[in-house]
Amino acid sequence: MQLHTIQQGGFSWVLDQDDVETILKSKKCIDRKFFKDILDKIGIGDSLITTSGEKWASHRKVILPTFKLSVLRNFISVFQIKSFELVENWASMAKGSEMDIFLELCNSSLQMTCSTLLGVNIEHNIKSLLSESPVLSEKEIQNETLFMIIGGYETTATLISFATMLLAFHPEIQNKAFQELSDIFGNDQRRPATLQDF
């Protein structure tokens, strides 16, 4: 593997997605001391991002089924509904003028994340996890949920803001994206999206 990185602020930033995958799958790269030190300072406990070694492996084993394709497929309708609401809010707020979309994206992403993570019967899931798997305590389950919410909404909002900015800078790509959506949805822009549409 030839690692493609840039150095900035004392960190190496990995540029190639295949390199990132290799690193994240390596058992040698599961020490989370850096994140743990930061989060311990603000009083947030252990979770998948801060633990390492066997504790990390056991947490990951319990949490991984949450991200199976069959589970994620059910989120498409939530994403679509919240996206429609976001566009309607932007239309009423902007009224033809410029606006800062980041805070709106944060709010929308937080709603999507909470709807998908908490839209299931959390009490049942926590009781089930506690009874079936003594690996995670109730506090650890709370910490994992908190980190999924924080990680899910903020990263999503940042990514969508950046993608939106790039589309604005490159109208020819924006037109191609619009055309692709038109080809898929035709005149029925509010048709429920399916996994096959992607």
Tab-separated table of C-alpha atoms in Angstrom:
chain	number	residue	atom	x	y	z
A	1	MET	CA	0.000	0.000	0.000
A	2	GLN	CA	1.307	3.424	-0.940
A	3	LEU	CA	-0.111	5.878	1.597
A	4	HIS	CA	-1.289	9.218	0.183
A	5	THR	CA	-1.282	11.816	2.969
A	6	ILE	CA	-0.850	15.498	3.681
A	7	GLN	CA	0.647	16.883	6.882
A	8	GLN	CA	-1.246	19.617	8.696
A	9	GLY	CA	-1.299	20.713	12.312
A	10	GLY	CA	0.690	17.738	13.565
A	11	PHE	CA	-1.674	15.264	11.891
A	12	SER	CA	-1.418	13.104	8.816
A	13	TRP	CA	-4.586	13.290	6.748
A	14	VAL	CA	-5.137	10.231	4.584
A	15	LEU	CA	-6.410	11.177	1.123
A	16	ASP	CA	-7.211	7.912	-0.631
A	17	GLN	CA	-10.442	6.132	0.353
A	18	ASP	CA	-8.866	2.688	-0.063
A	19	ASP	CA	-6.053	3.717	2.298
A	20	VAL	CA	-8.614	4.930	4.849
A	21	GLU	CA	-10.445	1.605	4.641
A	22	THR	CA	-7.207	-0.347	5.122
A	23	ILE	CA	-6.251	1.737	8.151
A	24	LEU	CA	-9.670	1.550	9.783
A	25	LYS	CA	-9.852	-2.220	9.309
A	26	SER	CA	-6.424	-2.776	10.837
A	27	LYS	CA	-6.398	-4.123	14.383
A	28	LYS	CA	-3.254	-2.044	14.944
A	29	CYS	CA	-5.249	1.179	14.583
A	30	ILE	CA	-7.845	0.811	17.299
A	31	ASP	CA	-6.124	2.896	19.967
A	32	ARG	CA	-8.448	5.839	20.610
A	33	LYS	CA	-6.397	7.630	23.291
A	34	PHE	CA	-6.410	10.945	21.393
A	35	PHE	CA	-10.235	11.054	21.245
A	36	LYS	CA	-10.611	9.729	24.782
A	37	ASP	CA	-8.343	12.439	26.222
A	38	ILE	CA	-10.369	15.181	24.530
A	39	LEU	CA	-13.758	13.755	25.465
A	40	ASP	CA	-12.739	12.958	29.049
A	41	LYS	CA	-12.046	16.681	29.490
A	42	ILE	CA	-15.671	17.504	28.705
A	43	GLY	CA	-17.063	14.657	30.791
A	44	ILE	CA	-18.312	12.311	28.080
A	45	GLY	CA	-17.755	8.634	28.828
A	46	ASP	CA	-16.595	5.632	26.885
A	47	SER	CA	-17.968	4.802	23.474
A	48	LEU	CA	-16.835	3.149	20.269
A	49	ILE	CA	-14.772	6.192	19.294
A	50	THR	CA	-12.913	6.440	22.624
A	51	THR	CA	-12.338	2.822	23.651
A	52	SER	CA	-9.672	0.530	22.300
A	53	GLY	CA	-8.576	-3.073	22.342
A	54	GLU	CA	-10.982	-5.740	23.521
A	55	LYS	CA	-13.493	-3.217	24.877
A	56	TRP	CA	-13.657	-1.546	21.452
A	57	ALA	CA	-14.086	-4.926	19.744
A	58	SER	CA	-16.941	-5.937	22.061
A	59	HIS	CA	-18.725	-2.575	21.639
A	60	ARG	CA	-18.318	-2.780	17.860
A	61	LYS	CA	-19.755	-6.301	17.773
A	62	VAL	CA	-22.879	-5.157	19.630
A	63	ILE	CA	-23.357	-1.937	17.618
A	64	LEU	CA	-22.511	-3.171	14.103
A	65	PRO	CA	-25.951	-4.748	13.406
A	66	THR	CA	-27.446	-1.234	13.659
A	67	PHE	CA	-25.752	-0.381	10.361
A	68	LYS	CA	-26.789	-3.364	8.256
A	69	LEU	CA	-28.173	-2.520	4.810
A	70	SER	CA	-31.590	-3.898	5.774
A	71	VAL	CA	-31.764	-1.383	8.642
A	72	LEU	CA	-30.355	1.531	6.638
A	73	ARG	CA	-32.819	0.896	3.796
A	74	ASN	CA	-35.640	1.906	6.155
A	75	PHE	CA	-34.059	5.334	6.661
A	76	ILE	CA	-34.545	6.461	3.054
A	77	SER	CA	-38.088	7.719	3.654
A	78	VAL	CA	-36.991	9.689	6.733
A	79	PHE	CA	-34.184	11.332	4.752
A	80	GLN	CA	-36.560	12.212	1.935
A	81	ILE	CA	-39.255	13.694	4.193
A	82	LYS	CA	-36.720	15.783	6.131
A	83	SER	CA	-35.110	16.907	2.848
A	84	PHE	CA	-38.470	18.125	1.531
A	85	GLU	CA	-39.031	20.021	4.795
A	86	LEU	CA	-35.561	21.570	4.519
A	87	VAL	CA	-36.137	22.772	0.952
A	88	GLU	CA	-39.515	24.259	1.940
A	89	ASN	CA	-37.880	26.080	4.875
A	90	TRP	CA	-35.156	27.437	2.604
A	91	ALA	CA	-37.702	28.661	0.066
A	92	SER	CA	-39.630	30.577	2.728
A	93	MET	CA	-36.493	31.955	4.424
A	94	ALA	CA	-34.378	32.962	1.432
A	95	LYS	CA	-37.005	34.780	-0.634
A	96	GLY	CA	-34.497	35.196	-3.459
A	97	SER	CA	-31.613	36.409	-1.297
A	98	GLU	CA	-28.453	34.724	-0.048
A	99	MET	CA	-28.537	32.800	3.205
A	100	ASP	CA	-26.180	30.776	5.386
A	101	ILE	CA	-27.338	27.192	5.056
A	102	PHE	CA	-25.045	25.527	7.593
A	103	LEU	CA	-27.212	26.040	10.693
A	104	GLU	CA	-30.291	24.885	8.795
A	105	LEU	CA	-28.395	21.796	7.644
A	106	CYS	CA	-27.284	21.119	11.224
A	107	ASN	CA	-30.883	21.318	12.413
A	108	SER	CA	-32.165	19.114	9.597
A	109	SER	CA	-29.342	16.584	10.038
A	110	LEU	CA	-29.996	16.437	13.781
A	111	GLN	CA	-33.677	15.749	13.109
A	112	MET	CA	-32.773	13.002	10.616
A	113	THR	CA	-30.246	11.440	12.960
A	114	CYS	CA	-32.630	11.447	15.911
A	115	SER	CA	-35.491	10.136	13.778
A	116	THR	CA	-33.403	7.243	12.492
A	117	LEU	CA	-31.559	6.412	15.711
A	118	LEU	CA	-34.371	7.106	18.130
A	119	GLY	CA	-37.310	6.342	15.857
A	120	VAL	CA	-37.157	2.751	16.982
A	121	ASN	CA	-38.299	1.550	20.373
A	122	ILE	CA	-35.187	2.588	22.283
A	123	GLU	CA	-36.449	1.376	25.645
A	124	HIS	CA	-37.086	-2.069	24.170
A	125	ASN	CA	-33.700	-2.066	22.436
A	126	ILE	CA	-31.837	-1.044	25.598
A	127	LYS	CA	-33.596	-3.726	27.659
A	128	SER	CA	-32.866	-6.236	24.912
A	129	LEU	CA	-29.199	-5.248	24.754
A	130	LEU	CA	-28.879	-5.396	28.532
A	131	SER	CA	-30.519	-8.807	28.805
A	132	GLU	CA	-28.893	-10.421	25.761
A	133	SER	CA	-25.472	-8.874	26.026
A	134	PRO	CA	-23.925	-8.030	29.371
A	135	VAL	CA	-21.068	-6.551	27.319
A	136	LEU	CA	-22.541	-3.029	27.501
A	137	SER	CA	-23.843	-1.351	30.630
A	138	GLU	CA	-26.808	1.003	30.474
A	139	LYS	CA	-24.394	3.957	30.737
A	140	GLU	CA	-22.305	2.590	27.847
A	141	ILE	CA	-25.432	2.239	25.713
A	142	GLN	CA	-26.319	5.872	26.521
A	143	ASN	CA	-22.787	6.966	25.559
A	144	GLU	CA	-22.914	5.047	22.273
A	145	THR	CA	-26.288	6.610	21.419
A	146	LEU	CA	-24.963	10.091	22.236
A	147	PHE	CA	-21.912	9.597	20.028
A	148	MET	CA	-24.002	8.282	17.144
A	149	ILE	CA	-26.220	11.363	17.370
A	150	ILE	CA	-23.291	13.777	17.578
A	151	GLY	CA	-21.293	11.983	14.900
A	152	GLY	CA	-24.293	11.502	12.656
A	153	TYR	CA	-25.651	15.019	12.515
A	154	GLU	CA	-22.554	17.214	12.558
A	155	THR	CA	-20.595	15.263	9.973
A	156	THR	CA	-23.646	15.021	7.717
A	157	ALA	CA	-24.330	18.763	7.937
A	158	THR	CA	-20.696	19.581	7.157
A	159	LEU	CA	-20.598	17.182	4.207
A	160	ILE	CA	-23.856	18.484	2.706
A	161	SER	CA	-22.748	22.115	3.188
A	162	PHE	CA	-19.491	21.397	1.401
A	163	ALA	CA	-21.222	19.472	-1.411
A	164	THR	CA	-23.759	22.295	-1.832
A	165	MET	CA	-20.973	24.863	-2.009
A	166	LEU	CA	-19.141	22.803	-4.641
A	167	LEU	CA	-22.342	22.480	-6.685
A	168	ALA	CA	-22.777	26.261	-6.501
A	169	PHE	CA	-19.184	26.782	-7.695
A	170	HIS	CA	-19.665	24.324	-10.557
A	171	PRO	CA	-23.045	24.981	-12.212
A	172	GLU	CA	-22.303	22.482	-14.997
A	173	ILE	CA	-22.081	19.689	-12.386
A	174	GLN	CA	-25.163	21.073	-10.632
A	175	ASN	CA	-27.047	20.821	-13.939
A	176	LYS	CA	-25.893	17.210	-14.401
A	177	ALA	CA	-27.077	16.342	-10.877
A	178	PHE	CA	-30.429	18.018	-11.546
A	179	GLN	CA	-30.756	16.136	-14.845
A	180	GLU	CA	-30.009	12.836	-13.129
A	181	LEU	CA	-32.760	13.498	-10.570
A	182	SER	CA	-35.136	14.474	-13.385
A	183	ASP	CA	-34.302	11.244	-15.232
A	184	ILE	CA	-35.057	9.194	-12.119
A	185	PHE	CA	-38.148	10.982	-10.788
A	186	GLY	CA	-39.555	12.586	-13.941
A	187	ASN	CA	-42.392	14.992	-13.158
A	188	ASP	CA	-43.166	13.274	-9.839
A	189	GLN	CA	-40.495	14.927	-7.696
A	190	ARG	CA	-42.258	13.869	-4.498
A	191	ARG	CA	-42.365	10.186	-5.368
A	192	PRO	CA	-40.907	8.148	-2.504
A	193	ALA	CA	-37.297	7.268	-3.282
A	194	THR	CA	-36.221	3.634	-3.257
A	195	LEU	CA	-32.853	1.979	-2.840
A	196	GLN	CA	-32.919	1.163	-6.562
A	197	ASP	CA	-33.078	4.908	-7.334
A	198	PHE	CA	-29.606	5.257	-5.883
